[in-house]
PDB file of C-alpha atoms and ligand atoms in Angstrom:
ATOM      1  CA  MET A   1       5.779   6.782  20.246  1.00 46.00           C
ATOM      2  CA  THR A   2       6.961   9.137  17.509  1.00 50.00           C
ATOM      3  CA  HIS A   3       6.176   8.229  13.943  1.00 52.00           C
ATOM      4  CA  ARG A   4       9.833   7.716  13.104  1.00 76.00           C
ATOM      5  CA  SER A   5       9.983   4.768  15.451  1.00 87.00           C
ATOM      6  CA  ARG A   6       8.341   2.878  12.588  1.00 97.00           C
ATOM      7  CA  LYS A   7      10.638   1.952   9.697  1.00 96.00           C
ATOM      8  CA  PRO A   8       9.845   4.113   6.628  1.00 98.00           C
ATOM      9  CA  TYR A   9       8.184   2.077   3.898  1.00 98.00           C
ATOM     10  CA  ILE A  10       8.442   3.289   0.299  1.00 98.00           C
ATOM     11  CA  ALA A  11       6.406   1.242  -2.145  1.00 98.00           C
ATOM     12  CA  GLY A  12       5.996   1.489  -5.905  1.00 98.00           C
ATOM     13  CA  ASN A  13       2.780   0.335  -7.552  1.00 98.00           C
ATOM     14  CA  TRP A  14       3.405  -0.261 -11.221  1.00 98.00           C
ATOM     15  CA  LYS A  15      -0.270  -0.897 -11.943  1.00 98.00           C
ATOM     16  CA  MET A  16      -0.603  -2.159 -15.577  1.00 98.00           C
ATOM     17  CA  ASN A  17       2.560  -0.457 -16.810  1.00 98.00           C
ATOM     18  CA  LEU A  18       6.062  -1.330 -18.026  1.00 98.00           C
ATOM     19  CA  ASP A  19       6.973  -4.515 -19.869  1.00 98.00           C
ATOM     20  CA  ARG A  20       9.092  -7.469 -18.854  1.00 98.00           C
ATOM     21  CA  SER A  21      12.480  -6.102 -19.874  1.00 98.00           C
ATOM     22  CA  ARG A  22      11.914  -2.589 -18.490  1.00 98.00           C
ATOM     23  CA  SER A  23      10.623  -4.138 -15.264  1.00 98.00           C
ATOM     24  CA  LEU A  24      13.775  -6.185 -14.813  1.00 98.00           C
ATOM     25  CA  ASP A  25      16.023  -3.217 -15.656  1.00 98.00           C
ATOM     26  CA  LEU A  26      14.282  -1.098 -13.030  1.00 98.00           C
ATOM     27  CA  ILE A  27      14.602  -3.815 -10.391  1.00 98.00           C
ATOM     28  CA  LYS A  28      18.329  -4.191 -11.162  1.00 97.00           C
ATOM     29  CA  THR A  29      18.924  -0.441 -10.864  1.00 97.00           C
ATOM     30  CA  VAL A  30      17.023  -0.040  -7.606  1.00 97.00           C
ATOM     31  CA  LYS A  31      18.578  -3.186  -6.139  1.00 95.00           C
ATOM     32  CA  GLY A  32      22.017  -1.763  -6.884  1.00 93.00           C
ATOM     33  CA  ARG A  33      21.239   1.409  -4.943  1.00 92.00           C
ATOM     34  CA  LEU A  34      19.642  -0.156  -1.870  1.00 90.00           C
ATOM     35  CA  GLY A  35      21.689  -0.687   1.225  1.00 79.00           C
ATOM     36  CA  ASP A  36      21.053  -3.551   3.607  1.00 85.00           C
ATOM     37  CA  GLY A  37      17.436  -2.479   4.088  1.00 81.00           C
ATOM     38  CA  GLY A  38      18.023  -1.724   7.742  1.00 84.00           C
ATOM     39  CA  ASP A  39      16.762   1.842   7.756  1.00 93.00           C
ATOM     40  CA  ARG A  40      13.907   1.698   5.224  1.00 95.00           C
ATOM     41  CA  GLU A  41      11.719  -0.859   3.521  1.00 97.00           C
ATOM     42  CA  VAL A  42      11.338  -0.662  -0.252  1.00 98.00           C
ATOM     43  CA  ALA A  43       8.958  -2.737  -2.345  1.00 98.00           C
ATOM     44  CA  PHE A  44       7.388  -2.933  -5.785  1.00 98.00           C
ATOM     45  CA  PHE A  45       3.890  -4.168  -6.563  1.00 98.00           C
ATOM     46  CA  VAL A  46       4.155  -5.622 -10.016  1.00 98.00           C
ATOM     47  CA  PRO A  47       1.859  -7.190 -12.627  1.00 98.00           C
ATOM     48  CA  ALA A  48       1.384 -10.801 -11.505  1.00 98.00           C
ATOM     49  CA  ILE A  49       2.632 -12.201 -14.799  1.00 98.00           C
ATOM     50  CA  TYR A  50       6.103 -10.703 -14.099  1.00 98.00           C
ATOM     51  CA  LEU A  51       6.316 -11.744 -10.439  1.00 98.00           C
ATOM     52  CA  ALA A  52       8.477 -14.835 -10.924  1.00 98.00           C
ATOM     53  CA  ASP A  53      11.050 -12.995 -13.050  1.00 98.00           C
ATOM     54  CA  VAL A  54      11.077  -9.896 -10.882  1.00 98.00           C
ATOM     55  CA  THR A  55      11.517 -11.843  -7.633  1.00 98.00           C
ATOM     56  CA  ALA A  56      14.364 -13.827  -9.212  1.00 98.00           C
ATOM     57  CA  VAL A  57      16.190 -10.581 -10.040  1.00 97.00           C
ATOM     58  CA  ALA A  58      15.410  -9.042  -6.634  1.00 97.00           C
ATOM     59  CA  GLN A  59      16.771 -12.055  -4.785  1.00 95.00           C
ATOM     60  CA  GLY A  60      19.658 -11.376  -2.460  1.00 94.00           C
ATOM     61  CA  SER A  61      18.450  -7.826  -1.820  1.00 95.00           C
ATOM     62  CA  PRO A  62      16.041  -6.488   0.802  1.00 96.00           C
ATOM     63  CA  LEU A  63      13.668  -5.364  -1.957  1.00 97.00           C
ATOM     64  CA  GLY A  64      10.116  -6.577  -1.348  1.00 98.00           C
ATOM     65  CA  VAL A  65       7.989  -7.752  -4.255  1.00 98.00           C
ATOM     66  CA  GLY A  66       4.231  -8.050  -4.189  1.00 98.00           C
ATOM     67  CA  GLY A  67       1.084  -8.687  -6.176  1.00 98.00           C
ATOM     68  CA  GLN A  68      -1.525  -5.996  -6.833  1.00 98.00           C
ATOM     69  CA  ASN A  69      -4.575  -8.029  -5.829  1.00 98.00           C
ATOM     70  CA  LEU A  70      -5.712 -11.478  -4.721  1.00 98.00           C
ATOM     71  CA  TRP A  71      -8.842 -13.527  -4.216  1.00 98.00           C
ATOM     72  CA  TYR A  72      -9.431 -14.896  -0.746  1.00 98.00           C
ATOM     73  CA  GLU A  73     -10.174 -18.533  -1.555  1.00 98.00           C
ATOM     74  CA  ALA A  74      -7.355 -21.093  -1.782  1.00 96.00           C
ATOM     75  CA  ASN A  75      -8.600 -22.625  -5.051  1.00 97.00           C
ATOM     76  CA  GLY A  76     -11.748 -23.192  -7.040  1.00 98.00           C
ATOM     77  CA  ALA A  77     -13.795 -21.953  -9.954  1.00 98.00           C
ATOM     78  CA  PHE A  78     -12.676 -18.300  -9.957  1.00 98.00           C
ATOM     79  CA  THR A  79     -11.610 -17.630 -13.531  1.00 98.00           C
ATOM     80  CA  GLY A  80      -9.026 -14.907 -13.834  1.00 97.00           C
ATOM     81  CA  GLU A  81      -8.262 -14.704 -10.118  1.00 98.00           C
ATOM     82  CA  LEU A  82      -5.154 -15.516  -8.096  1.00 98.00           C
ATOM     83  CA  ALA A  83      -5.045 -17.319  -4.763  1.00 98.00           C
ATOM     84  CA  PRO A  84      -2.716 -16.013  -2.038  1.00 98.00           C
ATOM     85  CA  ARG A  85      -0.662 -19.208  -2.166  1.00 98.00           C
ATOM     86  CA  MET A  86      -0.113 -18.684  -5.914  1.00 98.00           C
ATOM     87  CA  LEU A  87       1.436 -15.282  -5.259  1.00 98.00           C
ATOM     88  CA  ARG A  88       3.661 -16.873  -2.593  1.00 98.00           C
ATOM     89  CA  GLU A  89       4.654 -19.649  -4.962  1.00 98.00           C
ATOM     90  CA  VAL A  90       6.109 -17.221  -7.505  1.00 98.00           C
ATOM     91  CA  GLY A  91       8.032 -15.350  -4.837  1.00 97.00           C
ATOM     92  CA  ALA A  92       5.757 -12.502  -3.728  1.00 98.00           C
ATOM     93  CA  ASP A  93       6.045 -11.619  -0.049  1.00 98.00           C
ATOM     94  CA  ARG A  94       3.292  -8.962   0.003  1.00 98.00           C
ATOM     95  CA  VAL A  95       0.137  -7.759  -1.729  1.00 99.00           C
ATOM     96  CA  LEU A  96      -2.053  -4.681  -2.260  1.00 98.00           C
ATOM     97  CA  ILE A  97      -5.671  -5.003  -1.196  1.00 98.00           C
ATOM     98  CA  GLY A  98      -8.551  -2.671  -1.952  1.00 98.00           C
ATOM     99  CA  HIS A  99      -6.599  -0.323  -4.204  1.00 98.00           C
ATOM    100  CA  SER A 100      -8.712   2.567  -5.441  1.00 98.00           C
ATOM    101  CA  GLU A 101      -8.712   1.214  -8.988  1.00 98.00           C
ATOM    102  CA  ARG A 102      -9.946  -2.171  -7.783  1.00 98.00           C
ATOM    103  CA  ARG A 103     -12.743  -0.446  -5.910  1.00 98.00           C
ATOM    104  CA  HIS A 104     -13.732   2.169  -8.471  1.00 97.00           C
ATOM    105  CA  VAL A 105     -12.879   0.689 -11.871  1.00 97.00           C
ATOM    106  CA  PHE A 106     -13.595  -2.969 -11.036  1.00 98.00           C
ATOM    107  CA  HIS A 107     -16.269  -2.327  -8.397  1.00 98.00           C
ATOM    108  CA  GLU A 108     -14.827  -4.443  -5.611  1.00 98.00           C
ATOM    109  CA  PRO A 109     -17.133  -3.985  -2.624  1.00 98.00           C
ATOM    110  CA  ASP A 110     -16.163  -3.285   0.988  1.00 97.00           C
ATOM    111  CA  GLU A 111     -17.585  -6.683   1.956  1.00 98.00           C
ATOM    112  CA  TRP A 112     -14.678  -8.522   0.332  1.00 98.00           C
ATOM    113  CA  MET A 113     -11.933  -6.581   2.062  1.00 98.00           C
ATOM    114  CA  GLY A 114     -11.828  -8.241   5.486  1.00 98.00           C
ATOM    115  CA  ARG A 115     -11.551 -11.696   3.958  1.00 98.00           C
ATOM    116  CA  LYS A 116      -8.884 -10.548   1.499  1.00 98.00           C
ATOM    117  CA  VAL A 117      -6.724  -9.007   4.234  1.00 98.00           C
ATOM    118  CA  ARG A 118      -7.168 -12.133   6.390  1.00 98.00           C
ATOM    119  CA  ALA A 119      -6.330 -14.450   3.484  1.00 98.00           C
ATOM    120  CA  ALA A 120      -3.147 -12.489   2.770  1.00 98.00           C
ATOM    121  CA  LEU A 121      -1.974 -12.696   6.381  1.00 98.00           C
ATOM    122  CA  ASP A 122      -2.830 -16.396   6.616  1.00 98.00           C
ATOM    123  CA  ALA A 123      -0.762 -17.072   3.486  1.00 98.00           C
ATOM    124  CA  ASP A 124       2.200 -15.165   4.922  1.00 98.00           C
ATOM    125  CA  LEU A 125       1.782 -12.199   2.570  1.00 98.00           C
ATOM    126  CA  LEU A 126       2.158  -8.694   4.007  1.00 98.00           C
ATOM    127  CA  PRO A 127      -0.942  -6.715   3.040  1.00 98.00           C
ATOM    128  CA  ILE A 128      -1.118  -3.023   2.253  1.00 99.00           C
ATOM    129  CA  TYR A 129      -4.788  -2.270   2.722  1.00 98.00           C
ATOM    130  CA  CYS A 130      -5.748   0.827   0.684  1.00 98.00           C
ATOM    131  CA  ILE A 131      -8.476   3.280   1.602  1.00 98.00           C
ATOM    132  CA  GLY A 132      -9.489   6.765   0.503  1.00 98.00           C
ATOM    133  CA  GLU A 133     -12.381   9.011  -0.403  1.00 98.00           C
ATOM    134  CA  THR A 134     -13.546  10.271  -3.799  1.00 96.00           C
ATOM    135  CA  LEU A 135     -13.715  13.969  -4.618  1.00 95.00           C
ATOM    136  CA  ASP A 136     -17.494  13.989  -4.188  1.00 96.00           C
ATOM    137  CA  GLU A 137     -17.172  12.350  -0.787  1.00 97.00           C
ATOM    138  CA  ARG A 138     -14.580  14.912   0.299  1.00 96.00           C
ATOM    139  CA  LYS A 139     -16.708  17.815  -0.944  1.00 95.00           C
ATOM    140  CA  ALA A 140     -19.672  16.392   0.967  1.00 97.00           C
ATOM    141  CA  GLY A 141     -17.615  16.310   4.180  1.00 97.00           C
ATOM    142  CA  LYS A 142     -17.650  12.512   4.273  1.00 98.00           C
ATOM    143  CA  THR A 143     -13.885  11.826   4.225  1.00 98.00           C
ATOM    144  CA  GLU A 144     -13.677  10.531   7.805  1.00 98.00           C
ATOM    145  CA  ARG A 145     -16.838   8.492   7.532  1.00 98.00           C
ATOM    146  CA  VAL A 146     -15.702   6.807   4.304  1.00 98.00           C
ATOM    147  CA  CYS A 147     -12.225   6.031   5.602  1.00 98.00           C
ATOM    148  CA  LYS A 148     -13.607   4.585   8.837  1.00 98.00           C
ATOM    149  CA  ARG A 149     -16.113   2.454   6.936  1.00 98.00           C
ATOM    150  CA  GLN A 150     -13.291   1.105   4.766  1.00 98.00           C
ATOM    151  CA  LEU A 151     -11.145   0.464   7.855  1.00 98.00           C
ATOM    152  CA  GLU A 152     -14.022  -1.417   9.517  1.00 98.00           C
ATOM    153  CA  SER A 153     -14.425  -3.738   6.550  1.00 98.00           C
ATOM    154  CA  GLY A 154     -10.733  -4.332   5.830  1.00 98.00           C
ATOM    155  CA  CYS A 155      -9.763  -4.849   9.463  1.00 98.00           C
ATOM    156  CA  GLU A 156     -12.798  -6.899  10.445  1.00 98.00           C
ATOM    157  CA  LYS A 157     -10.724 -10.067  10.887  1.00 98.00           C
ATOM    158  CA  ILE A 158      -7.548  -8.424  12.193  1.00 97.00           C
ATOM    159  CA  ARG A 159      -6.190  -9.479  15.577  1.00 96.00           C
ATOM    160  CA  THR A 160      -3.783  -7.626  17.832  1.00 97.00           C
ATOM    161  CA  GLU A 161      -0.967 -10.020  16.953  1.00 98.00           C
ATOM    162  CA  ASP A 162      -1.361  -9.176  13.229  1.00 98.00           C
ATOM    163  CA  ALA A 163      -0.600  -5.489  13.742  1.00 98.00           C
ATOM    164  CA  HIS A 164       3.128  -5.588  12.975  1.00 97.00           C
ATOM    165  CA  ARG A 165       2.391  -7.204   9.586  1.00 98.00           C
ATOM    166  CA  LEU A 166      -0.376  -4.809   8.583  1.00 98.00           C
ATOM    167  CA  THR A 167       0.065  -1.605   6.573  1.00 98.00           C
ATOM    168  CA  ILE A 168      -2.674   0.883   5.718  1.00 98.00           C
ATOM    169  CA  ALA A 169      -2.358   3.191   2.706  1.00 98.00           C
ATOM    170  CA  TYR A 170      -4.405   6.373   2.575  1.00 98.00           C
ATOM    171  CA  GLU A 171      -4.876   7.279  -1.087  1.00 98.00           C
ATOM    172  CA  PRO A 172      -7.476   9.968  -1.753  1.00 98.00           C
ATOM    173  CA  VAL A 173      -9.001   8.937  -5.068  1.00 96.00           C
ATOM    174  CA  TRP A 174      -8.892  12.517  -6.394  1.00 95.00           C
ATOM    175  CA  ALA A 175      -5.120  12.664  -5.863  1.00 95.00           C
ATOM    176  CA  ILE A 176      -4.283   9.468  -7.747  1.00 93.00           C
ATOM    177  CA  GLY A 177      -2.659  10.074 -11.122  1.00 90.00           C
ATOM    178  CA  THR A 178      -3.946  13.636 -11.220  1.00 90.00           C
ATOM    179  CA  GLY A 179      -0.837  15.551 -10.182  1.00 87.00           C
ATOM    180  CA  GLU A 180      -2.919  16.983  -7.369  1.00 86.00           C
ATOM    181  CA  THR A 181      -1.424  15.954  -4.026  1.00 87.00           C
ATOM    182  CA  ALA A 182      -3.420  16.264  -0.831  1.00 90.00           C
ATOM    183  CA  THR A 183      -2.169  19.156   1.291  1.00 95.00           C
ATOM    184  CA  ILE A 184       0.004  18.514   4.296  1.00 96.00           C
ATOM    185  CA  ASP A 185      -2.936  19.447   6.535  1.00 97.00           C
ATOM    186  CA  GLN A 186      -5.336  17.102   4.759  1.00 97.00           C
ATOM    187  CA  VAL A 187      -2.845  14.226   4.954  1.00 98.00           C
ATOM    188  CA  GLY A 188      -2.070  14.911   8.608  1.00 98.00           C
ATOM    189  CA  GLN A 189      -5.727  15.005   9.537  1.00 98.00           C
ATOM    190  CA  VAL A 190      -6.684  11.731   7.856  1.00 98.00           C
ATOM    191  CA  HIS A 191      -3.591   9.896   9.088  1.00 98.00           C
ATOM    192  CA  ARG A 192      -4.359  11.030  12.642  1.00 98.00           C
ATOM    193  CA  THR A 193      -7.913   9.746  12.244  1.00 98.00           C
ATOM    194  CA  ILE A 194      -6.626   6.394  11.016  1.00 98.00           C
ATOM    195  CA  ARG A 195      -4.199   6.074  13.932  1.00 98.00           C
ATOM    196  CA  LYS A 196      -6.937   6.913  16.425  1.00 98.00           C
ATOM    197  CA  TRP A 197      -9.230   4.353  14.842  1.00 98.00           C
ATOM    198  CA  LEU A 198      -6.465   1.737  15.060  1.00 98.00           C
ATOM    199  CA  VAL A 199      -5.856   2.566  18.725  1.00 98.00           C
ATOM    200  CA  GLN A 200      -9.531   2.046  19.498  1.00 98.00           C
ATOM    201  CA  ARG A 201      -9.649  -1.173  17.531  1.00 98.00           C
ATOM    202  CA  LEU A 202      -6.320  -2.781  18.523  1.00 98.00           C
ATOM    203  CA  GLY A 203      -5.141  -0.921  21.607  1.00 98.00           C
ATOM    204  CA  GLU A 204      -2.297   1.549  21.726  1.00 98.00           C
ATOM    205  CA  ASP A 205       0.675  -0.823  21.587  1.00 97.00           C
ATOM    206  CA  ALA A 206      -0.548  -2.805  18.589  1.00 98.00           C
ATOM    207  CA  ALA A 207      -1.880   0.277  16.790  1.00 98.00           C
ATOM    208  CA  ASN A 208       1.530   1.895  17.030  1.00 98.00           C
ATOM    209  CA  LEU A 209       3.049  -0.992  15.079  1.00 98.00           C
ATOM    210  CA  VAL A 210       0.833  -0.441  12.021  1.00 98.00           C
ATOM    211  CA  ARG A 211       2.411   1.701   9.326  1.00 98.00           C
ATOM    212  CA  ILE A 212       0.252   4.211   7.491  1.00 98.00           C
ATOM    213  CA  LEU A 213       1.385   5.211   3.991  1.00 98.00           C
ATOM    214  CA  TYR A 214       0.235   8.147   1.904  1.00 98.00           C
ATOM    215  CA  GLY A 215      -0.367   7.733  -1.829  1.00 97.00           C
ATOM    216  CA  GLY A 216      -1.561  10.068  -4.591  1.00 97.00           C
ATOM    217  CA  SER A 217       0.744  12.005  -6.914  1.00 96.00           C
ATOM    218  CA  VAL A 218       3.835  11.467  -4.788  1.00 97.00           C
ATOM    219  CA  LYS A 219       6.849  12.928  -6.625  1.00 97.00           C
ATOM    220  CA  PRO A 220      10.504  13.553  -5.805  1.00 98.00           C
ATOM    221  CA  ASP A 221       9.701  17.181  -4.918  1.00 97.00           C
ATOM    222  CA  ASN A 222       6.965  16.457  -2.371  1.00 97.00           C
ATOM    223  CA  ALA A 223       8.209  13.199  -0.806  1.00 98.00           C
ATOM    224  CA  LYS A 224      10.266  14.862   1.923  1.00 98.00           C
ATOM    225  CA  ASP A 225       7.438  17.152   3.064  1.00 97.00           C
ATOM    226  CA  LEU A 226       4.934  14.290   3.086  1.00 97.00           C
ATOM    227  CA  MET A 227       7.291  12.081   5.082  1.00 98.00           C
ATOM    228  CA  ALA A 228       7.638  14.853   7.667  1.00 97.00           C
ATOM    229  CA  VAL A 229       3.922  14.704   8.483  1.00 97.00           C
ATOM    230  CA  ASP A 230       3.051  13.022  11.768  1.00 97.00           C
ATOM    231  CA  ASN A 231       1.755   9.484  11.245  1.00 98.00           C
ATOM    232  CA  VAL A 232       3.027   9.305   7.668  1.00 98.00           C
ATOM    233  CA  ASP A 233       5.217   6.211   7.822  1.00 98.00           C
ATOM    234  CA  GLY A 234       5.781   5.775   4.122  1.00 98.00           C
ATOM    235  CA  LEU A 235       4.619   6.439   0.579  1.00 98.00           C
ATOM    236  CA  LEU A 236       2.758   4.411  -2.032  1.00 98.00           C
ATOM    237  CA  VAL A 237       3.927   5.701  -5.399  1.00 98.00           C
ATOM    238  CA  GLY A 238       2.308   5.095  -8.783  1.00 98.00           C
ATOM    239  CA  GLY A 239       3.595   7.009 -11.821  1.00 98.00           C
ATOM    240  CA  ALA A 240       6.866   8.100 -10.227  1.00 98.00           C
ATOM    241  CA  SER A 241       7.773   4.474  -9.412  1.00 98.00           C
ATOM    242  CA  LEU A 242       8.090   3.552 -13.087  1.00 98.00           C
ATOM    243  CA  GLN A 243      11.517   5.107 -13.581  1.00 98.00           C
ATOM    244  CA  ALA A 244      14.640   4.995 -11.447  1.00 98.00           C
ATOM    245  CA  GLU A 245      15.204   8.745 -11.993  1.00 98.00           C
ATOM    246  CA  THR A 246      11.981   9.572 -10.178  1.00 98.00           C
ATOM    247  CA  PHE A 247      11.724   6.656  -7.755  1.00 98.00           C
ATOM    248  CA  LEU A 248      15.251   6.714  -6.308  1.00 97.00           C
ATOM    249  CA  PRO A 249      14.963  10.314  -5.005  1.00 98.00           C
ATOM    250  CA  ILE A 250      11.690   9.318  -3.317  1.00 98.00           C
ATOM    251  CA  ILE A 251      13.322   6.313  -1.627  1.00 97.00           C
ATOM    252  CA  GLU A 252      16.115   8.672  -0.572  1.00 96.00           C
ATOM    253  CA  PHE A 253      13.712  11.405   0.593  1.00 96.00           C
ATOM    254  CA  ASP A 254      15.885  12.228   3.600  1.00 94.00           C
ATOM    255  CA  ARG A 255      19.281  12.353   1.882  1.00 89.00           C
TER     256      ARG A 255
HETATM  257  P1  13P B 301       0.102   8.090  -8.590  1.00 79.84           P
HETATM  258  O1  13P B 301       1.355   8.191  -7.757  1.00 79.84           O
HETATM  259  O2  13P B 301       0.375   7.854 -10.037  1.00 79.84           O
HETATM  260  O3  13P B 301      -0.829   9.222  -8.303  1.00 79.84           O
HETATM  261  O4  13P B 301      -0.657   6.742  -8.096  1.00 79.84           O
HETATM  262  C1  13P B 301      -0.872   6.547  -6.753  1.00 79.84           C
HETATM  263  C2  13P B 301      -1.330   5.156  -6.531  1.00 79.84           C
HETATM  264  O5  13P B 301      -2.464   4.814  -6.867  1.00 79.84           O
HETATM  265  C3  13P B 301      -0.406   4.201  -5.922  1.00 79.84           C
HETATM  266  O6  13P B 301      -1.057   3.031  -5.536  1.00 79.84           O
END
């Protein structure tokens, strides 16, 4: 199976940026440029407080809209957290899990990841499970070990039949927001490792359904080269997803 047999998936992660009116403007602009969604999947991961408004504007288009995090319980005494069903209720159809900033700024441990991914799937949210090594880990030659450990935890409750709904994002921590993109070789190597791990875990057929995105300083001028790498099925874009002028050329990387 060649990597282009999987539908390209271009996702924007707004993080804690934009405001309500700029968010809605951006959604309107991107919606207007999207076709029927047949040849690529495009989604934004937006601050939860804007989800209801953003999904209302995105309605009638193939644009996906997701939350940036969740907690795995359905309800309870978890001040400040959001249950999967709450994201669904305000229109989200997907969610990021284990983003680098959740792990490194807010110290979310590996042990939570399997339950978060499972809770997303059980609530009918499409998870993008994020993994990636720090600069120190890369320098110490631990990239593969770290990524595999993160895959083990996040995929601990994954079953073969979940594969088509699962996406993995490889985001080397040192490439996020730094302007320093991983080289084509580095990306190719880690994505190959991830695919092999998935094959061992889920079997070849199911593993080939999982899309693997690259994230970390993706810009209009490197999107095409990154998308040409084997096993790169899409891009998870931070800074360049905040403006139509930079995000549209990334969505249209092959035009
Ligand atoms: P940047 O594209 O700003 O480097 O952010 C990447 C990212 O963290 C997307 O989730």
